[in-house]
Amino acid sequence: MAHQWRGVVAEYADRLPAHLLERTVTLGEGGTPLVPAPVLSERTGADVYLKVEGMNPTGSFKDRGMTAAMSAAAGRGAKVVVCASTGNTSASAAAYATRAGMICAVLVPDGKIAMGKLSQAIAHGARLLQVDGNFDDCLVAARKLAESYPVELVNSVNPDRIEGQKTGAFEIVDALGDAPDIHVLPVGNAGNITAYWKGFREYAGLCPDAPGGSLPAVATRTPAMWGFQAAGAAPIVLGHPVTEPETVATAIRIGNPASWRQAEEARDDSGGVIESVTDDQILAAHRVLSAEAGVFVEPGSAAGVAGLLSRAERGLVPAGARVTVTVTGHGLKDPQWALRTLDGADVEPTRVSADVVSIADALDLS
Ligand code: AN7
């Protein structure tokens, strides 16, 4: 019988804090495919792989951190959790809270989260509050709520979230046999770049004090971390918070990332970069992924690929480098972008009568 993946806490138990094992809350997250992307390799002259995180139980990478945060909360006997979210965190928190038998409150920016994510939070029975403000306002409120009321915060400022998310880096090294030369990902609140950098360092034996730090190293090196923010929400690139972030990539519409300093550390210690990409570049990369690579992601997830392609155009991707890109969330979260051309026109389905000749004609087969 094929091995049944047990979720990241059980699979990587020897490299995670022991308190996550007391009452593990899992939906079988992780174990996602690392898919070679010949189309991107050809365009960049590198050897490119996609870590397809849309394959997680709620359709985004957030599930890796959420199994950890929710296991810790359950172990402490928590009854209520809260998060601020641009959408995916709320979908994930809602699902895992349901599994744990907890109440989940989510604060989302009014009108600025994708329909798929909103539906998930509601379907899983979250107490959803649409806040008159942006993500950054929601996070400030969620933190204050957790300080003053008997509520656990499950945003990525919760260190257990980072512990869970670092397993994405472990899986990449396990699949390739060593760390890549470059790891690429979108940056919003900057938890994931922080987590991946931690995971890559731990697997290279560079963190003796980490859980499992005395285990043999799995990787011989660490990658350069390349992070990409949306141009209208690029505080780390600009060097100051953005009070009114704007981008089609609502997942990363964040003006004051909680893990800002850790993201800069990951960039600097790894010899990497954090740059911005325009909405047009994001939507073009979104289309390359779906129409040429066969991988459907949400716009925010395409920011990493957009940045990689932009650097390739500028001659900044070393020939033959092994590059992994985390594509963070599933295309079905926010499908409307597929129904527009890159010029912004609506895609109209072709209508035909139900006879084979008309159908063949419409398909240019005759
Ligand atoms: C698809 O759900 O912040 O830099 O509240 O949903 O770790 O924040 C989502 C972020 C990238 C950025 N891609 O990751 C939330 C939230 C997708 C995302 C990011 C998010 P971080």
Short mmCIF file of C-alpha atoms and ligand atoms in Angstrom, two decimals:
data_model
loop_
_atom_site.label_atom_id
_atom_site.label_comp_id
_atom_site.label_asym_id
_atom_site.label_seq_id
_atom_site.Cartn_x
_atom_site.Cartn_y
_atom_site.Cartn_z
CA MET A 1 0.00 0.00 0.00
CA ALA A 2 1.23 3.50 -0.83
CA HIS A 3 2.53 5.52 2.08
CA GLN A 4 -0.10 7.94 3.40
CA TRP A 5 1.45 11.36 4.05
CA ARG A 6 0.68 12.27 7.66
CA GLY A 7 0.95 16.06 7.57
CA VAL A 8 4.02 18.19 8.26
CA VAL A 9 4.04 17.97 12.07
CA ALA A 10 4.21 14.17 12.06
CA GLU A 11 6.49 13.92 9.02
CA TYR A 12 9.05 16.39 10.41
CA ALA A 13 8.45 15.77 14.12
CA ASP A 14 12.18 15.44 14.85
CA ARG A 15 12.83 18.99 13.60
CA LEU A 16 9.85 20.75 15.19
CA PRO A 17 9.19 21.87 18.79
CA ALA A 18 7.93 18.99 20.93
CA HIS A 19 4.86 20.92 22.13
CA LEU A 20 3.30 20.55 18.66
CA LEU A 21 3.03 16.81 19.19
CA GLU A 22 0.83 16.87 22.28
CA ARG A 23 -2.39 17.41 20.36
CA THR A 24 -1.65 17.62 16.66
CA VAL A 25 -4.37 19.19 14.53
CA THR A 26 -3.84 18.17 10.90
CA LEU A 27 -5.65 17.96 7.58
CA GLY A 28 -2.75 16.17 5.87
CA GLU A 29 -1.02 19.35 4.67
CA GLY A 30 2.39 19.43 2.97
CA GLY A 31 3.90 16.78 0.73
CA THR A 32 3.15 19.08 -2.21
CA PRO A 33 4.64 18.45 -5.65
CA LEU A 34 7.87 20.03 -6.84
CA VAL A 35 7.12 20.29 -10.53
CA PRO A 36 9.83 20.91 -13.14
CA ALA A 37 8.89 23.91 -15.31
CA PRO A 38 10.64 23.51 -18.69
CA VAL A 39 8.87 26.60 -20.03
CA LEU A 40 10.42 28.75 -17.31
CA SER A 41 13.79 27.02 -17.67
CA GLU A 42 13.78 27.90 -21.36
CA ARG A 43 12.85 31.52 -20.70
CA THR A 44 15.45 32.02 -17.99
CA GLY A 45 18.34 29.73 -18.99
CA ALA A 46 18.10 28.21 -15.50
CA ASP A 47 16.72 24.91 -14.21
CA VAL A 48 13.39 25.93 -12.71
CA TYR A 49 11.00 24.00 -10.43
CA LEU A 50 7.67 25.06 -8.97
CA LYS A 51 6.69 24.13 -5.41
CA VAL A 52 2.94 23.94 -5.92
CA GLU A 53 1.45 25.00 -2.60
CA GLY A 54 -2.07 25.28 -4.01
CA MET A 55 -2.14 21.49 -3.45
CA ASN A 56 -2.53 21.95 0.31
CA PRO A 57 -5.89 21.12 1.97
CA THR A 58 -7.24 24.68 1.86
CA GLY A 59 -5.35 25.59 -1.31
CA SER A 60 -2.42 27.59 0.04
CA PHE A 61 0.89 27.31 1.90
CA LYS A 62 -0.76 28.73 5.02
CA ASP A 63 -1.84 25.21 6.05
CA ARG A 64 1.77 24.31 6.95
CA GLY A 65 1.90 27.06 9.55
CA MET A 66 -1.70 26.61 10.62
CA THR A 67 -1.31 22.93 11.58
CA ALA A 68 1.53 24.01 13.87
CA ALA A 69 -0.16 27.08 15.36
CA MET A 70 -3.43 25.24 15.87
CA SER A 71 -1.72 22.19 17.41
CA ALA A 72 0.04 24.48 19.89
CA ALA A 73 -3.21 26.30 20.69
CA ALA A 74 -5.06 22.99 21.14
CA GLY A 75 -2.27 21.70 23.39
CA ARG A 76 -2.75 24.76 25.63
CA GLY A 77 -6.49 24.20 25.71
CA ALA A 78 -7.37 27.33 23.72
CA LYS A 79 -11.04 27.80 22.82
CA VAL A 80 -10.92 30.79 20.47
CA VAL A 81 -8.38 31.86 17.84
CA VAL A 82 -8.17 35.07 15.82
CA CYS A 83 -6.32 36.18 12.71
CA ALA A 84 -6.12 39.16 10.39
CA SER A 85 -5.99 38.12 6.78
CA THR A 86 -5.88 39.04 3.13
CA GLY A 87 -7.82 35.80 2.68
CA ASN A 88 -5.71 32.65 2.73
CA THR A 89 -4.82 32.76 6.41
CA SER A 90 -8.51 33.12 7.25
CA ALA A 91 -9.47 30.16 5.04
CA SER A 92 -6.79 28.01 6.65
CA ALA A 93 -7.46 29.15 10.23
CA ALA A 94 -11.18 28.51 9.77
CA ALA A 95 -10.62 24.95 8.52
CA TYR A 96 -8.08 23.99 11.20
CA ALA A 97 -10.13 25.59 13.99
CA THR A 98 -13.09 23.50 12.90
CA ARG A 99 -10.91 20.40 13.07
CA ALA A 100 -9.77 21.39 16.56
CA GLY A 101 -13.28 22.22 17.77
CA MET A 102 -12.40 25.88 18.34
CA ILE A 103 -14.10 29.13 17.46
CA CYS A 104 -12.25 31.12 14.80
CA ALA A 105 -12.59 34.88 14.43
CA VAL A 106 -11.21 36.43 11.26
CA LEU A 107 -10.66 40.09 10.45
CA VAL A 108 -10.45 40.85 6.74
CA PRO A 109 -10.24 44.12 4.81
CA ASP A 110 -13.72 45.01 3.57
CA GLY A 111 -14.21 44.16 -0.12
CA LYS A 112 -10.55 43.31 -0.68
CA ILE A 113 -10.38 39.56 -0.39
CA ALA A 114 -10.97 37.08 -3.20
CA MET A 115 -14.37 35.35 -3.33
CA GLY A 116 -12.92 31.82 -3.03
CA LYS A 117 -11.20 32.68 0.24
CA LEU A 118 -14.23 34.47 1.67
CA SER A 119 -16.34 31.42 0.81
CA GLN A 120 -13.92 29.09 2.57
CA ALA A 121 -13.91 31.06 5.81
CA ILE A 122 -17.71 31.13 5.83
CA ALA A 123 -18.05 27.48 4.80
CA HIS A 124 -15.85 26.44 7.71
CA GLY A 125 -17.98 28.43 10.11
CA ALA A 126 -15.62 31.27 11.02
CA ARG A 127 -16.87 34.42 12.75
CA LEU A 128 -15.94 36.65 9.83
CA LEU A 129 -15.72 40.39 10.36
CA GLN A 130 -15.12 42.67 7.40
CA VAL A 131 -13.14 45.56 8.78
CA ASP A 132 -13.28 49.10 7.50
CA GLY A 133 -9.53 49.29 6.87
CA ASN A 134 -6.70 47.42 5.15
CA PHE A 135 -4.81 44.28 6.23
CA ASP A 136 -2.38 46.26 8.36
CA ASP A 137 -5.28 47.78 10.33
CA CYS A 138 -6.76 44.29 10.77
CA LEU A 139 -3.47 42.93 12.13
CA VAL A 140 -3.12 45.74 14.68
CA ALA A 141 -6.68 45.04 15.87
CA ALA A 142 -6.14 41.25 16.00
CA ARG A 143 -2.98 41.69 18.08
CA LYS A 144 -4.77 43.98 20.54
CA LEU A 145 -7.72 41.57 20.78
CA ALA A 146 -5.34 38.70 21.63
CA GLU A 147 -3.60 40.85 24.27
CA SER A 148 -6.79 41.86 26.05
CA TYR A 149 -9.13 38.87 25.63
CA PRO A 150 -8.83 35.06 26.00
CA VAL A 151 -8.07 34.60 22.31
CA GLU A 152 -4.98 33.10 20.60
CA LEU A 153 -3.43 34.96 17.66
CA VAL A 154 -2.61 32.65 14.73
CA ASN A 155 -1.00 35.14 12.37
CA SER A 156 2.62 34.51 11.39
CA VAL A 157 3.82 36.72 14.27
CA ASN A 158 3.01 33.51 16.17
CA PRO A 159 6.37 31.64 16.11
CA ASP A 160 4.66 28.25 15.67
CA ARG A 161 3.41 29.43 12.26
CA ILE A 162 7.02 29.93 11.13
CA GLU A 163 7.98 26.50 12.49
CA GLY A 164 5.30 24.84 10.38
CA GLN A 165 6.04 26.84 7.25
CA LYS A 166 9.77 26.06 7.33
CA THR A 167 8.85 22.51 6.24
CA GLY A 168 8.37 23.82 2.69
CA ALA A 169 12.14 24.30 2.51
CA PHE A 170 12.72 20.81 3.97
CA GLU A 171 10.56 19.23 1.28
CA ILE A 172 12.42 21.03 -1.51
CA VAL A 173 15.79 19.79 -0.23
CA ASP A 174 14.38 16.29 0.27
CA ALA A 175 13.12 16.27 -3.33
CA LEU A 176 16.27 17.68 -4.96
CA GLY A 177 18.87 16.02 -2.73
CA ASP A 178 20.34 19.41 -1.78
CA ALA A 179 19.32 23.07 -1.56
CA PRO A 180 18.72 24.96 -4.82
CA ASP A 181 20.99 27.86 -5.84
CA ILE A 182 18.13 30.34 -5.69
CA HIS A 183 14.75 30.20 -3.97
CA VAL A 184 12.04 32.60 -5.20
CA LEU A 185 8.77 33.58 -3.53
CA PRO A 186 6.21 36.39 -3.21
CA VAL A 187 6.44 38.60 -0.13
CA GLY A 188 3.44 40.05 1.71
CA ASN A 189 3.55 40.00 5.49
CA ALA A 190 6.99 38.34 5.07
CA GLY A 191 6.33 35.28 7.23
CA ASN A 192 7.04 32.80 4.45
CA ILE A 193 10.42 34.20 3.38
CA THR A 194 11.37 34.15 7.07
CA ALA A 195 10.21 30.53 7.42
CA TYR A 196 11.89 29.23 4.26
CA TRP A 197 15.20 30.87 5.21
CA LYS A 198 14.97 29.27 8.65
CA GLY A 199 14.21 25.86 7.09
CA PHE A 200 17.06 26.03 4.60
CA ARG A 201 19.52 27.07 7.32
CA GLU A 202 18.40 24.35 9.71
CA TYR A 203 18.64 21.65 7.04
CA ALA A 204 22.18 22.81 6.25
CA GLY A 205 23.13 22.25 9.89
CA LEU A 206 23.56 25.95 10.63
CA CYS A 207 21.21 26.13 13.63
CA PRO A 208 22.52 23.79 16.35
CA ASP A 209 20.04 25.19 18.87
CA ALA A 210 16.97 24.51 16.70
CA PRO A 211 14.79 21.45 17.39
CA GLY A 212 16.71 18.57 15.81
CA GLY A 213 19.75 20.84 15.47
CA SER A 214 22.06 17.98 16.46
CA LEU A 215 20.77 15.74 13.62
CA PRO A 216 23.07 15.34 10.61
CA ALA A 217 22.80 18.11 8.00
CA VAL A 218 20.66 17.23 4.98
CA ALA A 219 21.87 20.05 2.69
CA THR A 220 25.42 21.15 1.96
CA ARG A 221 24.46 24.79 1.32
CA THR A 222 21.70 27.40 1.45
CA PRO A 223 20.10 29.24 -1.49
CA ALA A 224 20.00 32.94 -2.27
CA MET A 225 16.51 34.14 -1.29
CA TRP A 226 14.74 36.23 -3.93
CA GLY A 227 11.52 37.84 -2.69
CA PHE A 228 9.07 39.93 -4.75
CA GLN A 229 6.49 42.44 -3.59
CA ALA A 230 3.77 44.04 -5.72
CA ALA A 231 4.84 47.53 -6.84
CA GLY A 232 1.83 49.18 -5.15
CA ALA A 233 2.56 47.34 -1.89
CA ALA A 234 6.36 47.27 -1.71
CA PRO A 235 7.35 48.69 1.69
CA ILE A 236 10.53 46.63 2.03
CA VAL A 237 11.73 47.73 -1.41
CA LEU A 238 10.87 51.38 -0.72
CA GLY A 239 12.25 51.31 2.83
CA HIS A 240 9.11 52.71 4.44
CA PRO A 241 5.55 51.53 5.21
CA VAL A 242 2.93 52.08 2.51
CA THR A 243 -0.24 53.53 4.06
CA GLU A 244 -2.55 52.73 1.16
CA PRO A 245 -1.25 49.56 -0.52
CA GLU A 246 -2.86 48.73 -3.86
CA THR A 247 -2.45 45.75 -6.19
CA VAL A 248 -4.56 43.24 -8.12
CA ALA A 249 -2.72 40.62 -6.07
CA THR A 250 -4.92 41.08 -2.98
CA ALA A 251 -3.07 38.29 -1.11
CA ILE A 252 0.01 40.51 -0.86
CA ARG A 253 -1.72 43.87 -0.50
CA ILE A 254 0.20 44.64 2.70
CA GLY A 255 1.87 47.94 3.55
CA ASN A 256 3.63 47.21 6.84
CA PRO A 257 4.82 43.59 7.03
CA ALA A 258 5.09 42.05 10.50
CA SER A 259 8.28 40.13 9.63
CA TRP A 260 9.95 43.06 7.83
CA ARG A 261 13.26 42.81 9.71
CA GLN A 262 13.46 39.01 9.32
CA ALA A 263 12.83 39.37 5.58
CA GLU A 264 15.72 41.82 5.28
CA GLU A 265 17.89 39.41 7.24
CA ALA A 266 16.97 36.54 4.91
CA ARG A 267 17.79 38.74 1.92
CA ASP A 268 21.11 39.98 3.28
CA ASP A 269 22.39 36.80 4.93
CA SER A 270 21.55 34.70 1.86
CA GLY A 271 23.01 37.12 -0.70
CA GLY A 272 19.53 37.57 -2.16
CA VAL A 273 17.24 40.39 -3.25
CA ILE A 274 13.79 41.80 -2.52
CA GLU A 275 12.38 43.66 -5.52
CA SER A 276 8.99 44.76 -6.79
CA VAL A 277 6.95 43.70 -9.82
CA THR A 278 4.10 45.62 -11.45
CA ASP A 279 0.53 44.33 -11.66
CA ASP A 280 1.02 43.90 -15.44
CA GLN A 281 4.09 41.73 -14.83
CA ILE A 282 2.15 39.71 -12.23
CA LEU A 283 -0.78 39.09 -14.59
CA ALA A 284 1.58 38.19 -17.46
CA ALA A 285 3.37 35.65 -15.25
CA HIS A 286 -0.01 34.34 -14.05
CA ARG A 287 -0.86 33.65 -17.71
CA VAL A 288 2.52 32.05 -18.50
CA LEU A 289 1.98 29.69 -15.56
CA SER A 290 -1.56 28.69 -16.53
CA ALA A 291 -1.31 28.68 -20.34
CA GLU A 292 2.26 27.42 -20.78
CA ALA A 293 3.30 25.58 -17.61
CA GLY A 294 -0.11 24.04 -16.81
CA VAL A 295 -0.12 25.39 -13.26
CA PHE A 296 -3.04 27.60 -12.18
CA VAL A 297 -2.21 29.97 -9.34
CA GLU A 298 -3.75 33.08 -7.85
CA PRO A 299 -2.24 36.45 -8.89
CA GLY A 300 -0.28 36.93 -5.64
CA SER A 301 1.41 33.60 -6.22
CA ALA A 302 2.56 34.71 -9.66
CA ALA A 303 4.63 37.56 -8.19
CA GLY A 304 7.63 35.27 -7.65
CA VAL A 305 7.58 34.03 -11.23
CA ALA A 306 7.09 37.62 -12.46
CA GLY A 307 10.21 38.64 -10.55
CA LEU A 308 12.22 35.70 -11.84
CA LEU A 309 11.26 36.51 -15.45
CA SER A 310 12.05 40.18 -14.91
CA ARG A 311 15.51 39.38 -13.57
CA ALA A 312 16.10 36.96 -16.46
CA GLU A 313 15.25 39.74 -18.93
CA ARG A 314 17.88 41.90 -17.22
CA GLY A 315 20.45 39.10 -17.46
CA LEU A 316 20.47 38.57 -13.69
CA VAL A 317 19.68 34.84 -13.55
CA PRO A 318 22.91 32.78 -13.66
CA ALA A 319 22.93 30.28 -16.55
CA GLY A 320 22.09 26.75 -15.42
CA ALA A 321 21.29 27.79 -11.85
CA ARG A 322 18.90 25.50 -10.03
CA VAL A 323 15.93 27.68 -9.10
CA THR A 324 12.89 26.74 -7.01
CA VAL A 325 9.83 28.99 -6.90
CA THR A 326 7.09 28.67 -4.30
CA VAL A 327 3.75 29.29 -5.98
CA THR A 328 1.78 29.93 -2.86
CA GLY A 329 -1.95 29.59 -3.61
CA HIS A 330 -4.37 27.90 -6.01
CA GLY A 331 -5.84 29.66 -9.05
CA LEU A 332 -9.37 28.67 -8.03
CA LYS A 333 -9.10 31.03 -5.04
CA ASP A 334 -9.43 34.04 -7.33
CA PRO A 335 -10.45 32.71 -10.76
CA GLN A 336 -11.75 35.93 -12.29
CA TRP A 337 -8.33 36.87 -13.67
CA ALA A 338 -8.40 33.91 -16.06
CA LEU A 339 -11.53 35.33 -17.68
CA ARG A 340 -9.80 38.51 -18.85
CA THR A 341 -7.27 38.95 -21.61
CA LEU A 342 -4.01 40.65 -20.72
CA ASP A 343 -5.48 43.81 -22.35
CA GLY A 344 -8.29 43.73 -19.80
CA ALA A 345 -11.07 42.56 -22.18
CA ASP A 346 -13.61 39.97 -21.02
CA VAL A 347 -13.10 36.48 -22.45
CA GLU A 348 -16.33 35.49 -24.20
CA PRO A 349 -16.99 31.74 -24.58
CA THR A 350 -17.78 30.67 -28.16
CA ARG A 351 -21.35 29.37 -28.50
CA VAL A 352 -22.24 26.60 -30.95
CA SER A 353 -25.21 24.38 -31.74
CA ALA A 354 -24.95 20.76 -30.65
CA ASP A 355 -23.98 19.29 -34.00
CA VAL A 356 -20.59 17.91 -34.79
CA VAL A 357 -20.00 19.92 -37.96
CA SER A 358 -20.53 23.26 -36.22
CA ILE A 359 -18.26 22.12 -33.41
CA ALA A 360 -15.55 20.99 -35.83
CA ASP A 361 -15.88 24.32 -37.66
CA ALA A 362 -15.56 26.27 -34.43
CA LEU A 363 -12.40 24.30 -33.63
CA ASP A 364 -10.94 24.97 -37.12
CA LEU A 365 -10.80 21.21 -37.75
CA SER A 366 -12.49 21.26 -41.16
C1 AN7 B 1 -1.14 33.34 -1.98
O1 AN7 B 1 -3.67 35.34 4.13
O2 AN7 B 1 -1.01 37.48 4.50
O3 AN7 B 1 4.87 37.07 2.96
O4 AN7 B 1 -3.47 37.04 5.46
O5 AN7 B 1 -1.94 34.45 0.49
O6 AN7 B 1 4.22 35.06 4.29
O7 AN7 B 1 2.67 37.01 4.10
C2 AN7 B 1 -1.36 35.97 2.74
C3 AN7 B 1 -0.14 36.06 2.15
C4 AN7 B 1 1.88 35.02 -0.76
C5 AN7 B 1 2.54 36.32 1.19
N1 AN7 B 1 1.02 34.32 -1.50
O8 AN7 B 1 3.12 35.52 2.17
C6 AN7 B 1 -3.02 36.31 4.55
C7 AN7 B 1 -1.72 36.65 3.96
C8 AN7 B 1 -0.24 34.12 -1.09
C9 AN7 B 1 -0.68 34.66 0.12
C10 AN7 B 1 1.51 35.57 0.44
C11 AN7 B 1 0.21 35.41 0.90
P1 AN7 B 1 3.77 36.19 3.48
#
